[in-house]
PDB file of C-alpha atoms and ligand atoms in Angstrom:
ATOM      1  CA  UNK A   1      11.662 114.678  81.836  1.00 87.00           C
ATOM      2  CA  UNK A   2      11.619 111.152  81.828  1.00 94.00           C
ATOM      3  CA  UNK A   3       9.985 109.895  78.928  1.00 98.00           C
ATOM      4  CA  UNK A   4       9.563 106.091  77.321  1.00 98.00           C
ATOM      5  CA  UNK A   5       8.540 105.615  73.612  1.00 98.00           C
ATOM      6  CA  UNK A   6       6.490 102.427  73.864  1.00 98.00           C
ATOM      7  CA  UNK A   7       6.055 102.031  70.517  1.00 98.00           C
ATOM      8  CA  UNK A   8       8.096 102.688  67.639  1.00 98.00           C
ATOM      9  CA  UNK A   9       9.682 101.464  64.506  1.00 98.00           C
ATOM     10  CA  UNK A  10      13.139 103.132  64.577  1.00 97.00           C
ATOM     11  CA  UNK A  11      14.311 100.100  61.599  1.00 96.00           C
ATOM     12  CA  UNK A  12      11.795 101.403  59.594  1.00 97.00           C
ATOM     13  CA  UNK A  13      13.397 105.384  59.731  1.00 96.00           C
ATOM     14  CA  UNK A  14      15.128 106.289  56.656  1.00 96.00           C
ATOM     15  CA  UNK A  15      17.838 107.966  58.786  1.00 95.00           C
ATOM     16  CA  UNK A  16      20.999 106.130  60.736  1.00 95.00           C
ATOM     17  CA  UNK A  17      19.657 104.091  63.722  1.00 96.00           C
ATOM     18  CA  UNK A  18      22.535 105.363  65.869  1.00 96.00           C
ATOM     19  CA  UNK A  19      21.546 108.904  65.190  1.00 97.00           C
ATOM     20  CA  UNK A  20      18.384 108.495  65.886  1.00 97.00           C
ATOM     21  CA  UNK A  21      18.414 106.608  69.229  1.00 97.00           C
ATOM     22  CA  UNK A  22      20.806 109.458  70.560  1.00 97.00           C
ATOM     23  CA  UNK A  23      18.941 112.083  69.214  1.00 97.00           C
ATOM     24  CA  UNK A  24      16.186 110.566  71.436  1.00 97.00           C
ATOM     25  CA  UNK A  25      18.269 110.493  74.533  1.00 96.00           C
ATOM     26  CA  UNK A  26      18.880 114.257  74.354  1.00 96.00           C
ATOM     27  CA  UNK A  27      15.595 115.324  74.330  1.00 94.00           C
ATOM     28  CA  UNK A  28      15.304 113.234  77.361  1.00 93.00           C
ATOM     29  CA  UNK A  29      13.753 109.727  75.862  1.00 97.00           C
ATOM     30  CA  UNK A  30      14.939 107.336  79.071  1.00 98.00           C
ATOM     31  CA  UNK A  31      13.372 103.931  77.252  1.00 98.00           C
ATOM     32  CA  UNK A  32      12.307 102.865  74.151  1.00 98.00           C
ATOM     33  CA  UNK A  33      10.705  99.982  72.772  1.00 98.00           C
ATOM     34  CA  UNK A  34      11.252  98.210  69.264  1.00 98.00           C
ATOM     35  CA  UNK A  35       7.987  96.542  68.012  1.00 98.00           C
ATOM     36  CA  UNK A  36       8.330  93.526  65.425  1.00 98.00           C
ATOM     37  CA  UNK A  37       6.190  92.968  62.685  1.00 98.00           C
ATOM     38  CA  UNK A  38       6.895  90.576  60.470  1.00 97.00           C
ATOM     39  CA  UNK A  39       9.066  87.258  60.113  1.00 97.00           C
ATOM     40  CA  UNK A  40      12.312  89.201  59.535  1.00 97.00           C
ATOM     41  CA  UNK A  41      12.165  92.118  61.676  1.00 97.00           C
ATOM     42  CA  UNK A  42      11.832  90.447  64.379  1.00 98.00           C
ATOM     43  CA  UNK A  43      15.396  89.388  64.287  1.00 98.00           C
ATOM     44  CA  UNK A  44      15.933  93.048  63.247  1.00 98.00           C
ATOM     45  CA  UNK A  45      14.291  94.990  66.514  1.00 98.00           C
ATOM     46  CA  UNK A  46      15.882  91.807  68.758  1.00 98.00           C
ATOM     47  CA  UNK A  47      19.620  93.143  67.362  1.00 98.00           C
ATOM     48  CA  UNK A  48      18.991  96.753  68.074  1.00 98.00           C
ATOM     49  CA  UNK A  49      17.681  95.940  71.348  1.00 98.00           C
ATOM     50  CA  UNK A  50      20.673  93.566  72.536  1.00 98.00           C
ATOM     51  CA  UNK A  51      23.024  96.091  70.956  1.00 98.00           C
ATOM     52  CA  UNK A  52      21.526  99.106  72.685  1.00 97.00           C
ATOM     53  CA  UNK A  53      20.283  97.532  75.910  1.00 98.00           C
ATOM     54  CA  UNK A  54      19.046  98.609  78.281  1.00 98.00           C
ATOM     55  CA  UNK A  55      17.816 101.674  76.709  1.00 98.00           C
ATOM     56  CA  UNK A  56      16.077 100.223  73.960  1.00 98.00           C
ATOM     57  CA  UNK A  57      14.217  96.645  74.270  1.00 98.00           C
ATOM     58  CA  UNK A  58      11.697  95.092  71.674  1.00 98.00           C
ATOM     59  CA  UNK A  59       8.439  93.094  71.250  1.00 98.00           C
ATOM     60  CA  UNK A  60       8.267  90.457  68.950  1.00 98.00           C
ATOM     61  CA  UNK A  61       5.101  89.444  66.952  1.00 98.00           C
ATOM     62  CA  UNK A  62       3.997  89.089  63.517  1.00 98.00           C
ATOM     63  CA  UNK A  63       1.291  91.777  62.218  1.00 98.00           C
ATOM     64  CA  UNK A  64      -1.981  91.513  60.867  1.00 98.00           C
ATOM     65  CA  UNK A  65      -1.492  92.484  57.468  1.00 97.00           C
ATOM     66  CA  UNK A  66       1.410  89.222  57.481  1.00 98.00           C
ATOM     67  CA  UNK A  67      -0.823  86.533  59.396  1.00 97.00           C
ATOM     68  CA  UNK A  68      -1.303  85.088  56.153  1.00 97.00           C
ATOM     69  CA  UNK A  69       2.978  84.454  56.579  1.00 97.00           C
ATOM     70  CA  UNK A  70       2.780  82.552  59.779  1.00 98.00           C
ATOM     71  CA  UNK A  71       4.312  79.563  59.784  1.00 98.00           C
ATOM     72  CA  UNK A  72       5.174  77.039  62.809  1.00 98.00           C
ATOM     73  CA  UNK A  73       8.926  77.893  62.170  1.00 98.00           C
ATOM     74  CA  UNK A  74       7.764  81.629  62.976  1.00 98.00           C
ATOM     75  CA  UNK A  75       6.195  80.609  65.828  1.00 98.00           C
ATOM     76  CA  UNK A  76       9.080  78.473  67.048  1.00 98.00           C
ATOM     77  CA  UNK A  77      11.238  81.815  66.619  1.00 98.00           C
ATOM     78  CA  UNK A  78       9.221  83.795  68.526  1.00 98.00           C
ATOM     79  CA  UNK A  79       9.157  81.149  71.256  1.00 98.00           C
ATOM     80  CA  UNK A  80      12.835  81.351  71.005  1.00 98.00           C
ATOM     81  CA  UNK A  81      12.884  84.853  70.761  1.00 98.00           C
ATOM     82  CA  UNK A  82      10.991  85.505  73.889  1.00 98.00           C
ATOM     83  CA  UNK A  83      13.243  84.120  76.710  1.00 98.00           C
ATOM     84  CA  UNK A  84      16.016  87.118  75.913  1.00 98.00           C
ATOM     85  CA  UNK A  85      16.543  89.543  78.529  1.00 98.00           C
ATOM     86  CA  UNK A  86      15.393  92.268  75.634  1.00 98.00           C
ATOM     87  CA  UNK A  87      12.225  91.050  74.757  1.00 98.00           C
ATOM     88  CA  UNK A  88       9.941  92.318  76.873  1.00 98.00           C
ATOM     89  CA  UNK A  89       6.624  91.776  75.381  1.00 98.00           C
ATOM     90  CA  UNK A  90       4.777  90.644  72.506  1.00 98.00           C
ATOM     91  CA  UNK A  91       3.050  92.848  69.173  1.00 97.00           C
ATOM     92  CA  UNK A  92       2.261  93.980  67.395  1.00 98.00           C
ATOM     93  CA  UNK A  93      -0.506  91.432  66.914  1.00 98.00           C
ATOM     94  CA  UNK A  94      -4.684  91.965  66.083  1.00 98.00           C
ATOM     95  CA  UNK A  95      -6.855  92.685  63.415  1.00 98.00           C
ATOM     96  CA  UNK A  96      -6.514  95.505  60.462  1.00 97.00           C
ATOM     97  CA  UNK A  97     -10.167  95.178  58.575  1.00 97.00           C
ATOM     98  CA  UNK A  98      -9.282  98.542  56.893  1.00 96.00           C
ATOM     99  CA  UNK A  99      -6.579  97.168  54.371  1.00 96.00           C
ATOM    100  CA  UNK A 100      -7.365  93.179  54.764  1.00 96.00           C
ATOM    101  CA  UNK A 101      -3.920  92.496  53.240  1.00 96.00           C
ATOM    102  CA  UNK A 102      -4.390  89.186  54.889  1.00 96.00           C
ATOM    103  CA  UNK A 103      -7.604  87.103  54.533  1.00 97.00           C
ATOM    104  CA  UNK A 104      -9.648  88.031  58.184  1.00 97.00           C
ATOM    105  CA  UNK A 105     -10.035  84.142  59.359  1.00 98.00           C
ATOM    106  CA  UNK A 106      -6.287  83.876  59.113  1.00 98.00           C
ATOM    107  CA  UNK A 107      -5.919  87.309  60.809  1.00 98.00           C
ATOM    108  CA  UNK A 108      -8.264  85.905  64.088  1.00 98.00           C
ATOM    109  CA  UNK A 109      -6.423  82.706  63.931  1.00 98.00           C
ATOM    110  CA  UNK A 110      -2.925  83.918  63.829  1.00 98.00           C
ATOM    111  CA  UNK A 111      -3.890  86.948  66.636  1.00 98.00           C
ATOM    112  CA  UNK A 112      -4.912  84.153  68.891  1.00 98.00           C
ATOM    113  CA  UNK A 113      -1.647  81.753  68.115  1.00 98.00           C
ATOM    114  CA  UNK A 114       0.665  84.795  69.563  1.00 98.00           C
ATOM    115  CA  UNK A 115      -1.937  85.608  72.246  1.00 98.00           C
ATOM    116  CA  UNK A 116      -1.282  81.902  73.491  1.00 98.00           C
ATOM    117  CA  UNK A 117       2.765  82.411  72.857  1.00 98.00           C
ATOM    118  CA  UNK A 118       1.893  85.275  75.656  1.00 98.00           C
ATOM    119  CA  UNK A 119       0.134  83.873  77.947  1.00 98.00           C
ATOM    120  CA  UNK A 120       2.342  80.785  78.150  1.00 98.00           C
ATOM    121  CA  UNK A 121       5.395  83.164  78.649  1.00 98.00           C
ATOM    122  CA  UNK A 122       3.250  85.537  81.003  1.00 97.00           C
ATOM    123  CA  UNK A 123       4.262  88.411  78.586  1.00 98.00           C
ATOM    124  CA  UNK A 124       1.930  91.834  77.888  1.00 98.00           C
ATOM    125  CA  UNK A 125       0.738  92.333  74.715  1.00 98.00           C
ATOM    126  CA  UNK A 126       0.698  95.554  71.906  1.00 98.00           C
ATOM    127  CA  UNK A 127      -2.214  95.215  69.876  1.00 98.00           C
ATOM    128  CA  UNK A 128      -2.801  96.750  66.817  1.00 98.00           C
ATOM    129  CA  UNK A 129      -6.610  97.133  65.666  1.00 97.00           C
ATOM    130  CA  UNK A 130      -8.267  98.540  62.889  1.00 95.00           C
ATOM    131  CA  UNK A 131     -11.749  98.710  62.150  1.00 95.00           C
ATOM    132  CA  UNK A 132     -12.258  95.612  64.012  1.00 96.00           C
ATOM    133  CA  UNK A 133     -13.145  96.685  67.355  1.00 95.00           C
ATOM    134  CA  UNK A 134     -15.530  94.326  67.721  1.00 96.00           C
ATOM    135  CA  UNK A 135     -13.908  90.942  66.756  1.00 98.00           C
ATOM    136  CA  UNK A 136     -10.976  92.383  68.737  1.00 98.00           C
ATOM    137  CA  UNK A 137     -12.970  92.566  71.733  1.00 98.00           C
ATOM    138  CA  UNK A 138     -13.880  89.105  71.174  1.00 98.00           C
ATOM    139  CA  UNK A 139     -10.326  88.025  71.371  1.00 98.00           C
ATOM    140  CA  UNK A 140      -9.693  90.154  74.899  1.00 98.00           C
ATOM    141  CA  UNK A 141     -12.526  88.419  76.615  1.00 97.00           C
ATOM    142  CA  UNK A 142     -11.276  85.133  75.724  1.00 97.00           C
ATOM    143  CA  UNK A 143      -7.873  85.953  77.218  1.00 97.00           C
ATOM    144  CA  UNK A 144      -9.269  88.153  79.958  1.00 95.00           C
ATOM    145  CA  UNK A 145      -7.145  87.841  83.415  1.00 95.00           C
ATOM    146  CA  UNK A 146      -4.862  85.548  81.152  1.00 97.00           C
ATOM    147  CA  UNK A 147      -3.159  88.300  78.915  1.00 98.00           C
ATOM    148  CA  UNK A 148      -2.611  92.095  79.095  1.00 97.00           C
ATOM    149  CA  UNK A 149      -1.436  94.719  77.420  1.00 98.00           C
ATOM    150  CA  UNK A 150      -2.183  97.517  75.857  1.00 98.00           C
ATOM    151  CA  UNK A 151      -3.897  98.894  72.352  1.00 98.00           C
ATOM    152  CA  UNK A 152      -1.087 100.493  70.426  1.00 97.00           C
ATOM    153  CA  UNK A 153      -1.865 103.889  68.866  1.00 97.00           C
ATOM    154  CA  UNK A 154      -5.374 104.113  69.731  1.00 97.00           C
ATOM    155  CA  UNK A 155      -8.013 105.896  67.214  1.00 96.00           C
ATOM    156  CA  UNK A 156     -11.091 104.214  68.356  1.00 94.00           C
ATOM    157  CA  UNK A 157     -14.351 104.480  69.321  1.00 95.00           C
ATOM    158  CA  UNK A 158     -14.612 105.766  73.414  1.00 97.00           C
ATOM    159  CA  UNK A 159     -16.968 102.648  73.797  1.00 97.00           C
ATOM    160  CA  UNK A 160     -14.107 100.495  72.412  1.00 96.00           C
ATOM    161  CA  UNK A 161     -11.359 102.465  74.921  1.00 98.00           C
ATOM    162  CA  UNK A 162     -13.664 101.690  77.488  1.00 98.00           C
ATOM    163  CA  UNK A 163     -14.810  98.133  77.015  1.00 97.00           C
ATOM    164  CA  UNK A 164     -10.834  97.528  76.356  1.00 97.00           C
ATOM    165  CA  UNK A 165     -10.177  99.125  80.050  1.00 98.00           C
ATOM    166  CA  UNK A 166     -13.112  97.126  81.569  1.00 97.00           C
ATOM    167  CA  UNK A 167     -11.198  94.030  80.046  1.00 96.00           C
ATOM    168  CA  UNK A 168      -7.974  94.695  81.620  1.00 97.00           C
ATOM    169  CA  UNK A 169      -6.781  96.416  78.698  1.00 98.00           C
ATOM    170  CA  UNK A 170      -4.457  99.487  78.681  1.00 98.00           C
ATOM    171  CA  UNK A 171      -4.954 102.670  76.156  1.00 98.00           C
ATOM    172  CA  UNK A 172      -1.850 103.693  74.142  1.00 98.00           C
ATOM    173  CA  UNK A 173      -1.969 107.241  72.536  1.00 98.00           C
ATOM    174  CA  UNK A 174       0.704 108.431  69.534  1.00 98.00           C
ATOM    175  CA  UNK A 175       1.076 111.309  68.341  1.00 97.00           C
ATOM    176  CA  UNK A 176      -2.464 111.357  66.408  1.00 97.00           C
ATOM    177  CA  UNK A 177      -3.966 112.981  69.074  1.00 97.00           C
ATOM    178  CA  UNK A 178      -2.646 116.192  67.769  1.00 97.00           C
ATOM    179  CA  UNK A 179      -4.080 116.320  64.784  1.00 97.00           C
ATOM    180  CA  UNK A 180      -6.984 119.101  64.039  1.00 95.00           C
ATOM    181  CA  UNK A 181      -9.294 116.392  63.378  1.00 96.00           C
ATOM    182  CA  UNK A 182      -8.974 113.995  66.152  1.00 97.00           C
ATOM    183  CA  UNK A 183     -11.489 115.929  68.223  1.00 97.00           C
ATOM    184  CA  UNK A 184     -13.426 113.198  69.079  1.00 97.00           C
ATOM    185  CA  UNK A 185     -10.556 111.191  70.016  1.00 98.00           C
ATOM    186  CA  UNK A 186      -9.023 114.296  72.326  1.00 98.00           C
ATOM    187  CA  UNK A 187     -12.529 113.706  73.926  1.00 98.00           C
ATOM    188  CA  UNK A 188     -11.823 110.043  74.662  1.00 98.00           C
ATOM    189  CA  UNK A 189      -8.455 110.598  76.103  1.00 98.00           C
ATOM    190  CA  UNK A 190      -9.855 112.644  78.071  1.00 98.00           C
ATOM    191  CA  UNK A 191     -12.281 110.277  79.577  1.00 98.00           C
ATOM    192  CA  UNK A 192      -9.358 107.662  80.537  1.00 98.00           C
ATOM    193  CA  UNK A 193      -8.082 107.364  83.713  1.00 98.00           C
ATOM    194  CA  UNK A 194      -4.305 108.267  84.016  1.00 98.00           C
ATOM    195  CA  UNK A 195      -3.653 105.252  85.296  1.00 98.00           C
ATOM    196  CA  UNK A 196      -4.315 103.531  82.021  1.00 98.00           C
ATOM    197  CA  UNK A 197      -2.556 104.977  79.740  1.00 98.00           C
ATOM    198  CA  UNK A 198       0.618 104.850  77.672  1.00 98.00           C
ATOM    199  CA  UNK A 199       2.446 106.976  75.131  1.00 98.00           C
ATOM    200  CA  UNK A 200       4.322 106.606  71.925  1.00 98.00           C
ATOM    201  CA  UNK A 201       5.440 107.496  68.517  1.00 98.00           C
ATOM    202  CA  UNK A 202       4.352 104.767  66.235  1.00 97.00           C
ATOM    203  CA  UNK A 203       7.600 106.268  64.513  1.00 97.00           C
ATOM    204  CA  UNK A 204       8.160 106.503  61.307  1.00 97.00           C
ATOM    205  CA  UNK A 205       4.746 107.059  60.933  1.00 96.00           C
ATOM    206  CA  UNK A 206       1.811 109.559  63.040  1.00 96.00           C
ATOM    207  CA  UNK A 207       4.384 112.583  63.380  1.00 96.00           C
ATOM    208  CA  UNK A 208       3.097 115.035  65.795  1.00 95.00           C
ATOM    209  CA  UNK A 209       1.852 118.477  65.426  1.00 95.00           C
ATOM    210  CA  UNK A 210       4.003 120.611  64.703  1.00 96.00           C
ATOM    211  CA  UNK A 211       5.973 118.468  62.410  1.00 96.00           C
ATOM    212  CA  UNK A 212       3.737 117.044  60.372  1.00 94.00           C
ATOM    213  CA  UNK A 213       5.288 115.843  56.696  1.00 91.00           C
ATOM    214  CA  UNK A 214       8.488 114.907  58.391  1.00 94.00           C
ATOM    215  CA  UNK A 215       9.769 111.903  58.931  1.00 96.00           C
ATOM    216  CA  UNK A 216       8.834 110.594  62.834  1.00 97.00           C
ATOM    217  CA  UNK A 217      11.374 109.541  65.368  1.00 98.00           C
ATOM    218  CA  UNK A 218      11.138 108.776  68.986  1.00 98.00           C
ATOM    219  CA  UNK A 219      12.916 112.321  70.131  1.00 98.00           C
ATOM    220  CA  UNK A 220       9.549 114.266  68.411  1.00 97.00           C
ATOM    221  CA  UNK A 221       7.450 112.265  71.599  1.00 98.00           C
ATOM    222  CA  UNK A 222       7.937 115.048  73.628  1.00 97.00           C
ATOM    223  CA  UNK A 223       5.264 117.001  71.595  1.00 97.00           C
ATOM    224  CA  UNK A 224       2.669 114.165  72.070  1.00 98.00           C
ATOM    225  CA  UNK A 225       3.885 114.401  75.948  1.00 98.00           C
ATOM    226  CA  UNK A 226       3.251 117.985  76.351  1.00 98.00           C
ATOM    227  CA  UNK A 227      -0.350 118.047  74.284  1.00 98.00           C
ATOM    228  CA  UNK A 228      -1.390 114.939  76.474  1.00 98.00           C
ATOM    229  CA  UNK A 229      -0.968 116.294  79.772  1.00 98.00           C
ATOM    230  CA  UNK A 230      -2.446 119.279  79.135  1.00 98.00           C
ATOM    231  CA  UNK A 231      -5.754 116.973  77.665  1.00 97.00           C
ATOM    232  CA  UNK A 232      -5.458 115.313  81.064  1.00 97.00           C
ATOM    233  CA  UNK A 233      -5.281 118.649  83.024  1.00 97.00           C
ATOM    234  CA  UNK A 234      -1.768 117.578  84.609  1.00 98.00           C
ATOM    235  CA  UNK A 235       1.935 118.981  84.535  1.00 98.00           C
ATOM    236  CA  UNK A 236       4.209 117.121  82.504  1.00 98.00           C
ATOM    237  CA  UNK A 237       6.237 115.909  85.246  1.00 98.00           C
ATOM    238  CA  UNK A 238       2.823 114.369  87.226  1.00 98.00           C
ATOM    239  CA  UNK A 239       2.792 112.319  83.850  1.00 98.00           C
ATOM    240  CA  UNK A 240       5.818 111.744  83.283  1.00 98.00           C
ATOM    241  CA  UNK A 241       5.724 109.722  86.858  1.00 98.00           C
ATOM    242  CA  UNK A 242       2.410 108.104  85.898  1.00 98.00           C
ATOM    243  CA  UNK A 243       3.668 106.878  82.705  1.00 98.00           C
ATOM    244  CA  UNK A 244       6.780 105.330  84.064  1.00 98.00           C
ATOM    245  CA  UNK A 245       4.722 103.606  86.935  1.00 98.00           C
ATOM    246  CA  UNK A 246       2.677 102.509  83.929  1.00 98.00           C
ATOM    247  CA  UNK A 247       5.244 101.268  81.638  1.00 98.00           C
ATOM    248  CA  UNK A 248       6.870  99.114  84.720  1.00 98.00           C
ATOM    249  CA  UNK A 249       3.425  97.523  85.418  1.00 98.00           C
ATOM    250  CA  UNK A 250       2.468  96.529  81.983  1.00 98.00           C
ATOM    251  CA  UNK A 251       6.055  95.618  81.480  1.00 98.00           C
ATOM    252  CA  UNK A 252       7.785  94.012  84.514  1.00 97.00           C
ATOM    253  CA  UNK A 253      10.840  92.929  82.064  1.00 97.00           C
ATOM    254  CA  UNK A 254      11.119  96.382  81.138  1.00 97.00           C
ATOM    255  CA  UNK A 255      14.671  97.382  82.654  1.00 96.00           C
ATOM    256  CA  UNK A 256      14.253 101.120  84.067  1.00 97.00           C
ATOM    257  CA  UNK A 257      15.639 101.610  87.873  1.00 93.00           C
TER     258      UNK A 257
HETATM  259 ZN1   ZN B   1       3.532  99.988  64.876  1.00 66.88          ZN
END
């Protein structure tokens, strides 16, 4: 089946990149994208991407937890950065009020910087949000009709999902979903419309049931595949159509005949 990992880390995996991205094409991974975080891995993702094109691609973007980083050299690399045939987006970028490793004001500010860096380069965005949903949602109205995108490893509220999707916003679900305790968020997915929605690793980190206390990688998607289209009552292949449909909208860089 034809699967695309919209959101991983595969720098951040302990093992050889090389091994990993083919380990992901044999259990049928078509696509993959890199997501940048901070002032060097951006160059980082961009180098894996050009070297593996066109099945891997990146974002670029500078996190939360380093907004307080940002300078206006960063921001001229990213607008560098951006015009590459393997950048297809921006992220992650938002708000993380759970670990406040940078100081919130700087956090809103530096969110909005990149969300402008987007919408000046017509580029979707992956947004990463924690315990902020509602100073997030403040930010999507602003840019509402200007920027889209899609919340990155969602673990929200349903209100939030859905305010997001009134907004424009797309729903991105990793491999959390599987966990015994994310009933309430099995309930939400459940609620979104198939249209909507995305999936992805979030690799190294959120490994699937049933390999929890390994080490994630973009080949273990296929569990979070399987475990969402039963949720949505579909066969795998119905969603692995959507998602691709999906994928192509939100990303019209993304290069996948
Ligand atoms: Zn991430």
């Amino acid at each position: 089946m034809p699967w695309i990992d919209l959101h991983t880390h595969v720098n951040m995996i302990k093992r050889d990149a090389a091994e990993v991205i083919a380990n992901a094409k044999a259990k049928g991974i078509e696509r993959m994208v890199l997501i940048g975080t901070d002032p060097n891995d951006i160059f980082v993702v961009q180098k894996l991407a050009k070297e593996n094109f066109p099945f891997v691609s990146c974002t670029v973007g500078i996190h939360p937890h380093d907004s307080v980083k940002y300078t206006d050299e960063i921001e001229a690399n990213l607008n560098k950065l951006v015009a590459l045939e393997e950048v297809i987006g921006i992220g992650e970028i938002g708000l993380d009020y759970h670990y406040d490793h940078s100081p919130r004001d700087v956090q809103n500010i530096v969110f909005r910087k990149q969300m402008e860096i987007a919408q000046k380069n017509n580029l979707s965005v992956e947004i990463h949000t924690r315990e902020a949903e509602n100073d997030t949602l403040t930010v999507l109205k602003e840019y509402s009709g200007k920027v889209r995108g899609l919340l990155h490893c969602f673990t929200g509220t349903k209100w939030m999902a859905h305010e997001a999707l009134k907004l424009g916003w797309d729903i991105s679900i990793s491999g959390v979903c599987t966990f015994k305790n994310s009933g309430e968020l099995r309930e939400t997915i459940k609620s979104l419309p198939i249209d909507r929605i995305h999936i992805e690793t979030d690799a190294p980190f959120m490994t699937p049931v049933p390999h929890r206390g390994k080490e994630n990688e973009p080949a273990l998607l296929v569990h979070t595949a399987k475990f969402v289209a039963e949720l949505m009552g579909v066969s795998e292949e119905v969603l692995s159509i959507q998602l691709k449909k999906n994928a192509k909208r939100l990303f019209p860089k993304l290069n996948w005949v």
